Short mmCIF file of C-alpha atoms in Angstrom, two decimals:
data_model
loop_
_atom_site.label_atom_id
_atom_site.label_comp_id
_atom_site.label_asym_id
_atom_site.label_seq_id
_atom_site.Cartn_x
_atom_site.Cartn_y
_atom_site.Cartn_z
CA UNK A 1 -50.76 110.84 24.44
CA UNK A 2 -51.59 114.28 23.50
CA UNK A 3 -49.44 116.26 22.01
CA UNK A 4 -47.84 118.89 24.54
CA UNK A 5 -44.96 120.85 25.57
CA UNK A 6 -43.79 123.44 28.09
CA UNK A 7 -40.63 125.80 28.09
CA UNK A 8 -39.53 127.63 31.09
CA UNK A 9 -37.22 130.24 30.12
CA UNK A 10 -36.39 133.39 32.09
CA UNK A 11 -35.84 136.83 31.13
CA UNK A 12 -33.64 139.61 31.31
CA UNK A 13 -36.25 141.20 33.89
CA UNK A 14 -36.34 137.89 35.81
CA UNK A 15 -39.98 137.14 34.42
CA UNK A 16 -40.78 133.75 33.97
CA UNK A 17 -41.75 133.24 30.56
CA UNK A 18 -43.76 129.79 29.90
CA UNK A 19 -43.83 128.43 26.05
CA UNK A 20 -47.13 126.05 25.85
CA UNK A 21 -47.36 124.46 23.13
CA UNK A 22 -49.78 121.13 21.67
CA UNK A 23 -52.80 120.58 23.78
CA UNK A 24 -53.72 121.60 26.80
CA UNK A 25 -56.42 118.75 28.58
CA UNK A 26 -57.01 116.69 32.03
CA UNK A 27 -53.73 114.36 30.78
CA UNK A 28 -51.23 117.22 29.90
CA UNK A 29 -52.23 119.67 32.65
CA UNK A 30 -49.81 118.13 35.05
CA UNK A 31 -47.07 118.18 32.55
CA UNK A 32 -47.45 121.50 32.58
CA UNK A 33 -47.96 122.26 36.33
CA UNK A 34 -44.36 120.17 36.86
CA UNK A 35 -42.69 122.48 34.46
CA UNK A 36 -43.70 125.82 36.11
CA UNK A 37 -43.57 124.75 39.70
CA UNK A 38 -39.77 125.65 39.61
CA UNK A 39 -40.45 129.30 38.94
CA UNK A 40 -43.03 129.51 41.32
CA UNK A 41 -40.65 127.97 43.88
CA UNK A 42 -38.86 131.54 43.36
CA UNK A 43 -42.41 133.14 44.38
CA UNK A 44 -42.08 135.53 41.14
CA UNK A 45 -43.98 138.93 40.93
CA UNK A 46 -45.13 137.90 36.96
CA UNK A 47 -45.98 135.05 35.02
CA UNK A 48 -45.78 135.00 31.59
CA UNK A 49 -47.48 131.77 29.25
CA UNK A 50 -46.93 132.30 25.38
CA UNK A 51 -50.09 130.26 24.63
CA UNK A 52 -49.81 131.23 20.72
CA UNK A 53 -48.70 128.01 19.79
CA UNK A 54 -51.03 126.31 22.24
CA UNK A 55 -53.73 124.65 19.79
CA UNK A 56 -56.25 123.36 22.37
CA UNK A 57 -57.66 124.39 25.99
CA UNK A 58 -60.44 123.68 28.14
CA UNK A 59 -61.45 124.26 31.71
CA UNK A 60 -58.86 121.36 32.68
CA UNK A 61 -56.20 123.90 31.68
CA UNK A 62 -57.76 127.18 33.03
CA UNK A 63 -58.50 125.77 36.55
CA UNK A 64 -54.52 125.71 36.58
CA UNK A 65 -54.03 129.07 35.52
CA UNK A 66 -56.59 130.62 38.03
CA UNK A 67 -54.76 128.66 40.61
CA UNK A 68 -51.36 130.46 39.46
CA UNK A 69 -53.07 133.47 39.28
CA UNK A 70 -53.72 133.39 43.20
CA UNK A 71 -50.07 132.66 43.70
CA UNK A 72 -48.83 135.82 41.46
CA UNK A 73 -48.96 139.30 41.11
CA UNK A 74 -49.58 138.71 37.58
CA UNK A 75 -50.44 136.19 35.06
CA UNK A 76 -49.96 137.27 31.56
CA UNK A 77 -50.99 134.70 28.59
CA UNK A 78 -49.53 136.04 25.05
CA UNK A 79 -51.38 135.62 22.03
CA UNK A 80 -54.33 133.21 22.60
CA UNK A 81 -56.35 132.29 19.91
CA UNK A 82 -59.42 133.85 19.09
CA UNK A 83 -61.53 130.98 20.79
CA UNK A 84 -59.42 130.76 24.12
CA UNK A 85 -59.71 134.79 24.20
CA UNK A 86 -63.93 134.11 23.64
CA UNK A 87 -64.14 131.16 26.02
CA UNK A 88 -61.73 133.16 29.32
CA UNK A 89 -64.22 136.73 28.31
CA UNK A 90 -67.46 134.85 28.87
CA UNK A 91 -65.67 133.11 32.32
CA UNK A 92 -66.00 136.82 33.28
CA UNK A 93 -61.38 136.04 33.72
CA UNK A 94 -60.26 138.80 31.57
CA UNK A 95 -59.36 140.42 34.15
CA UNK A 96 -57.75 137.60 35.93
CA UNK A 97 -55.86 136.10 33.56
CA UNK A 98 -54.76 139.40 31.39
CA UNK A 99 -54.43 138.33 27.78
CA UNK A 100 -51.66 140.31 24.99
CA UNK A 101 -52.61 141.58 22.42
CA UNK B 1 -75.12 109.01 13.12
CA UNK B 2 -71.29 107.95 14.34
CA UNK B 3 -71.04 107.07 18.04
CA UNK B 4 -67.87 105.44 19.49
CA UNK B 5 -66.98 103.95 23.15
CA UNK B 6 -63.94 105.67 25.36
CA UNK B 7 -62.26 104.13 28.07
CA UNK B 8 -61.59 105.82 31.85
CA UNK B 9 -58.53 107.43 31.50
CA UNK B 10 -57.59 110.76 30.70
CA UNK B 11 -55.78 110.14 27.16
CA UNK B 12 -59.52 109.54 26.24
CA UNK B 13 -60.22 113.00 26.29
CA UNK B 14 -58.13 113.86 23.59
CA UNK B 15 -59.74 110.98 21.32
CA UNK B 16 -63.20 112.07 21.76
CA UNK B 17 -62.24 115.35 20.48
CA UNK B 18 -60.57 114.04 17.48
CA UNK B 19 -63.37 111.53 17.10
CA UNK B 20 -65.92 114.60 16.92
CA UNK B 21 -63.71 116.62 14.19
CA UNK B 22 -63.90 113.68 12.19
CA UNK B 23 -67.47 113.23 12.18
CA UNK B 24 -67.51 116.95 11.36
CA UNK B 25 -65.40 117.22 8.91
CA UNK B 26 -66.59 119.38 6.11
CA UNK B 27 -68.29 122.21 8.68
CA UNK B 28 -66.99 125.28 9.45
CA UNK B 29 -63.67 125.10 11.81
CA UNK B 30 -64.87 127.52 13.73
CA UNK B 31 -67.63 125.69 14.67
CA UNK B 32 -65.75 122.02 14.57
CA UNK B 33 -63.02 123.84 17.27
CA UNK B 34 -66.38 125.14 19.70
CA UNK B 35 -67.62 120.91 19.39
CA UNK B 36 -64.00 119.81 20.55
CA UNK B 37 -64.11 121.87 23.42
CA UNK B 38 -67.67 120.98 24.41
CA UNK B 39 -67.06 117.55 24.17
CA UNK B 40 -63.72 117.72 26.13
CA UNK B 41 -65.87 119.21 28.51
CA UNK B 42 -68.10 116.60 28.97
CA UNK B 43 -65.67 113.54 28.52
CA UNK B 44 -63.47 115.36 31.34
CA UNK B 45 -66.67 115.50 33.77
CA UNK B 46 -66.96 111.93 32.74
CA UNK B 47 -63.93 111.37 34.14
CA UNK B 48 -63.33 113.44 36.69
CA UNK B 49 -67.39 113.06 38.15
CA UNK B 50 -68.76 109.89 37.04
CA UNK B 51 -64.97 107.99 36.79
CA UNK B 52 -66.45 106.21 34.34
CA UNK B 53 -66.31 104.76 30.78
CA UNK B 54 -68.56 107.20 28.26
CA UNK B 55 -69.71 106.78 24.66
CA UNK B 56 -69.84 109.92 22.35
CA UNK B 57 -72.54 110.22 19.71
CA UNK B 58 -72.18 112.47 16.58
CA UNK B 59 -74.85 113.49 14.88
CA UNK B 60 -75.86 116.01 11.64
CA UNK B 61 -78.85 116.65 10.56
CA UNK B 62 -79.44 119.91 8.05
CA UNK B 63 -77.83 122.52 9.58
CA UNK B 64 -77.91 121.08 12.99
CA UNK B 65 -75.28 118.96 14.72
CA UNK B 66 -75.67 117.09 17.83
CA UNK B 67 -73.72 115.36 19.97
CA UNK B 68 -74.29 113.71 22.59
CA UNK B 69 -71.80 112.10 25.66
CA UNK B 70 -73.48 109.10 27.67
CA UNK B 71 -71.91 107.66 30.58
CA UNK B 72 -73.36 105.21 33.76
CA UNK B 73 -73.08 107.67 36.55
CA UNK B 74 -76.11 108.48 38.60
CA UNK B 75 -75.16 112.23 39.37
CA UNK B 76 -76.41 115.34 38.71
CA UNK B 77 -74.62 117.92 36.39
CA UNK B 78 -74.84 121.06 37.81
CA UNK B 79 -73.61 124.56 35.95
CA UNK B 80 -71.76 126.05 38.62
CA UNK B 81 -71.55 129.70 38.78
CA UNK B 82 -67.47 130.16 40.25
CA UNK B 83 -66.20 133.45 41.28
CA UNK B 84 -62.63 134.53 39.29
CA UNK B 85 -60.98 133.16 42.25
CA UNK B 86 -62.62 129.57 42.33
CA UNK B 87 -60.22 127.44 39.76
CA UNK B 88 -62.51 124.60 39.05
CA UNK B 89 -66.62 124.59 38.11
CA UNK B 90 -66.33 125.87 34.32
CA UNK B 91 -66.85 122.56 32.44
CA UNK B 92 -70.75 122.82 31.82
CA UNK B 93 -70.79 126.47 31.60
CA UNK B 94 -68.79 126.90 28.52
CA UNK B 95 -70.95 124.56 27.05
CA UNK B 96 -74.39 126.59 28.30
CA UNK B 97 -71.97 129.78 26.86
CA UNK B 98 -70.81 128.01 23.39
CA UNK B 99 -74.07 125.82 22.08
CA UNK B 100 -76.76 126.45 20.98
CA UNK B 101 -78.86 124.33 23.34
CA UNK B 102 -78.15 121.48 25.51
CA UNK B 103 -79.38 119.48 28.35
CA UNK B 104 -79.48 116.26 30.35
CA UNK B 105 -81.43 113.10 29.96
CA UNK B 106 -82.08 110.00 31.67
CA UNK B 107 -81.54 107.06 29.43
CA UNK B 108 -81.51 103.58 29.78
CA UNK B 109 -77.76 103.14 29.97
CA UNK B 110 -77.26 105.86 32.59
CA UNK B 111 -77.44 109.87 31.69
CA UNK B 112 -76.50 111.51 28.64
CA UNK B 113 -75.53 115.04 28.35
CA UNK B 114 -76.08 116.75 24.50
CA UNK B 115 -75.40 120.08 23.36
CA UNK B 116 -76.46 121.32 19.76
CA UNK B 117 -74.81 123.87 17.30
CA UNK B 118 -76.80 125.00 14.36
CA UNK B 119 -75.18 126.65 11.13
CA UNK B 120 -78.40 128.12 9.58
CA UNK B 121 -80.56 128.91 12.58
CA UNK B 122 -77.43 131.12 14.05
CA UNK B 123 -77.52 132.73 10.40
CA UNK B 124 -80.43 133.91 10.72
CA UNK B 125 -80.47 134.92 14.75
CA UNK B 126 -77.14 136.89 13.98
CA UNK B 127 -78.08 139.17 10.71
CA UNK B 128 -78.22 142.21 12.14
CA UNK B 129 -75.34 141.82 14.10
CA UNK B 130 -73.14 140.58 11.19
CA UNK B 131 -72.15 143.91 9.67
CA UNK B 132 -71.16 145.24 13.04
CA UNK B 133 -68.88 142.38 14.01
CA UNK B 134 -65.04 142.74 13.97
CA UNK B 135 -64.35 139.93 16.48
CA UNK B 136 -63.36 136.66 14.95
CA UNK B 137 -65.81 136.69 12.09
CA UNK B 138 -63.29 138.86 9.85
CA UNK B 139 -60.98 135.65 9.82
CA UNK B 140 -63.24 133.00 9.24
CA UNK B 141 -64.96 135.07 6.36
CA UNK B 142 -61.19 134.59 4.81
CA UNK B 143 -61.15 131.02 5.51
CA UNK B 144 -64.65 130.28 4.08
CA UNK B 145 -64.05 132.74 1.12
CA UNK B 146 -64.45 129.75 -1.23
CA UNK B 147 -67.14 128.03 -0.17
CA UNK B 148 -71.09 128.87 -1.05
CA UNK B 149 -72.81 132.47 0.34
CA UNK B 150 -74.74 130.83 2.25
CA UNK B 151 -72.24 128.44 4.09
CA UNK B 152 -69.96 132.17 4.21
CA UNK B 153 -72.35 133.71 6.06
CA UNK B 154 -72.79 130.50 8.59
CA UNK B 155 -69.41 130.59 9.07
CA UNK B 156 -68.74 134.30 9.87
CA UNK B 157 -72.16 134.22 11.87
CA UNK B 158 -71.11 130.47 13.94
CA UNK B 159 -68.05 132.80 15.12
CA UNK B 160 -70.06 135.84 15.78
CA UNK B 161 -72.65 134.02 17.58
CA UNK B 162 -70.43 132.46 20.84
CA UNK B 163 -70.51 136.22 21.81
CA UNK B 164 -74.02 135.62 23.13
CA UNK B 165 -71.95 133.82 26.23
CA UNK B 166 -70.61 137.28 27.29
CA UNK B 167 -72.89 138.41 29.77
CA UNK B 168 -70.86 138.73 33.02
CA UNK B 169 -70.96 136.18 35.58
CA UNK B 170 -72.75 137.59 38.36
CA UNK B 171 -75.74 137.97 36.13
CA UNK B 172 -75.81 134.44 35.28
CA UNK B 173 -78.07 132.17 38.01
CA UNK B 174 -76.90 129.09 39.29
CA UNK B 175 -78.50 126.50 37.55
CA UNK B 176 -79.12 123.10 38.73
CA UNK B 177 -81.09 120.45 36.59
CA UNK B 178 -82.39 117.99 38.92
CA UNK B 179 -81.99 120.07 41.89
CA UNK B 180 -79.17 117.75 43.25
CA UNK B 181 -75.65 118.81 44.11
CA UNK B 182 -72.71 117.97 41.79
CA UNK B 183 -71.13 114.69 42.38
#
């Protein structure tokens, strides 16, 4: 099993905040779509993932977040590394998925 | 040459990768990170398209490393050219953005997809944009601080050079080996 983990919290704005953590592949993808589906259940504005402790992701992952996208005002991912920030820029999903800083 | 067997199942995905840093151990990380993802990209299709078993081959050769995913299926791979909106159909174009060449082939035990990264080759493609780069190159310059000049320069330039994958999508044809959808 890979190693992954997901954290809903919510904060003081009512933003759901996602911590993703480990790997991020075709086996952990629905771990991760099980712990967010509760916030989007509250069809929320903004979506927050902290992906700065998030060591791997391919397409498996980012076919999620586009889908999230749709379902949002905003998707925000914090802090990806410099090869997740590479890989979403030549998708053309900057724009899309807005990455910070 | 390594080359190693993996199963159906999506846990396999995760092995490949590992299986692929270890047979690169000793390159640059940037450039051992860009292989994992490739070749989860291609073990996923695997998966997901052919539903199939798959060997992974591993190969280095100067300055060049190869690898190389094999699997039974009879379909087409197709780099797909989705809109922002479309969630799925990014596998094989982040490997057309991140290698340095790739293609299919017909073998004997089904079709093999390969994509190659070259240390040297992308030294000497990316000189003149070295100096100018502030992207990820200023890191891995740090992380290869000890090693040789010339492996320095690899390193800062293997970073540098995934850039070429910017241009935007709509500029980027659909492109379809065999002429056959995707499976």
């Amino acid at each position: 099993m890979a190693e992954f983990n997901a954290e809903l919290t919510t904060n003081e704005n009512g933003t759901a905040v996602v911590a993703v953590r480990g790997e991020l592949d075709i086996q952990t993808v629905p771990q991760l779509e099980a712990v967010v589906a509760p916030a989007l259940e509250a069809n929320p504005t903004r979506l927050v993932l902290d992906v700065s402790e998030l060591r791997f992701a391919d397409s498996s992952g980012i076919a999620l977040w586009v889908r999230w996208a749709a379902q949002v005002d905003e998707l925000e991912l914090l802090r990806p590394s410099p090869l997740l920030r590479r890989v979403l820029t030549a998708m053309g999903l900057e724009q899309k998925l807005r990455m910070t800083p | 040459m390594s080359a190693r067997s993996f199963k159906n199942d999506s846990s396999s995905v995760r092995e490949a990768r590992k299986f692929v840093a270890r047979a690169l151990a000793g390159a640059p990380q940037d450039l051992v990170e860009v292989a994992e993802l490739m070749v989860s990209e291609l073990a996923t299709n695997c998966i997901r398209h052919a539903g199939s078993a798959y060997e992974v081959a591993v190969s280095r050769r100067g300055e060049r490393i190869r690898v190389q995913v094999t699997d039974p299926g009879d379909g087409e791979p197709t780099v797909r050219n989705p809109t922002a909106e479309d969630p799925t159909g990014r596998g094989l174009r982040i490997v057309e953005a991140l290698s340095a060449d790739w293609g299919v082939e017909r073998v004997a035990a089904g079709k093999a997809v390969w994509f190659t990264l070259e240390t040297a080759a992308v030294a000497e493609a990316g000189a003149s944009r070295a100096t100018s780069s502030t992207d990820a190159g200023a890191g891995t310059s740090v992380r290869c601080a000890a090693r040789a000049p010339r492996d320095l320069l690899a390193g800062v330039l293997g970073a540098t050079r995934a850039l070429r994958g910017l241009r935007p999508p709509e500029q980027r044809p659909e492109r379809t080996l065999a002429g056959a959808p995707a499976t």
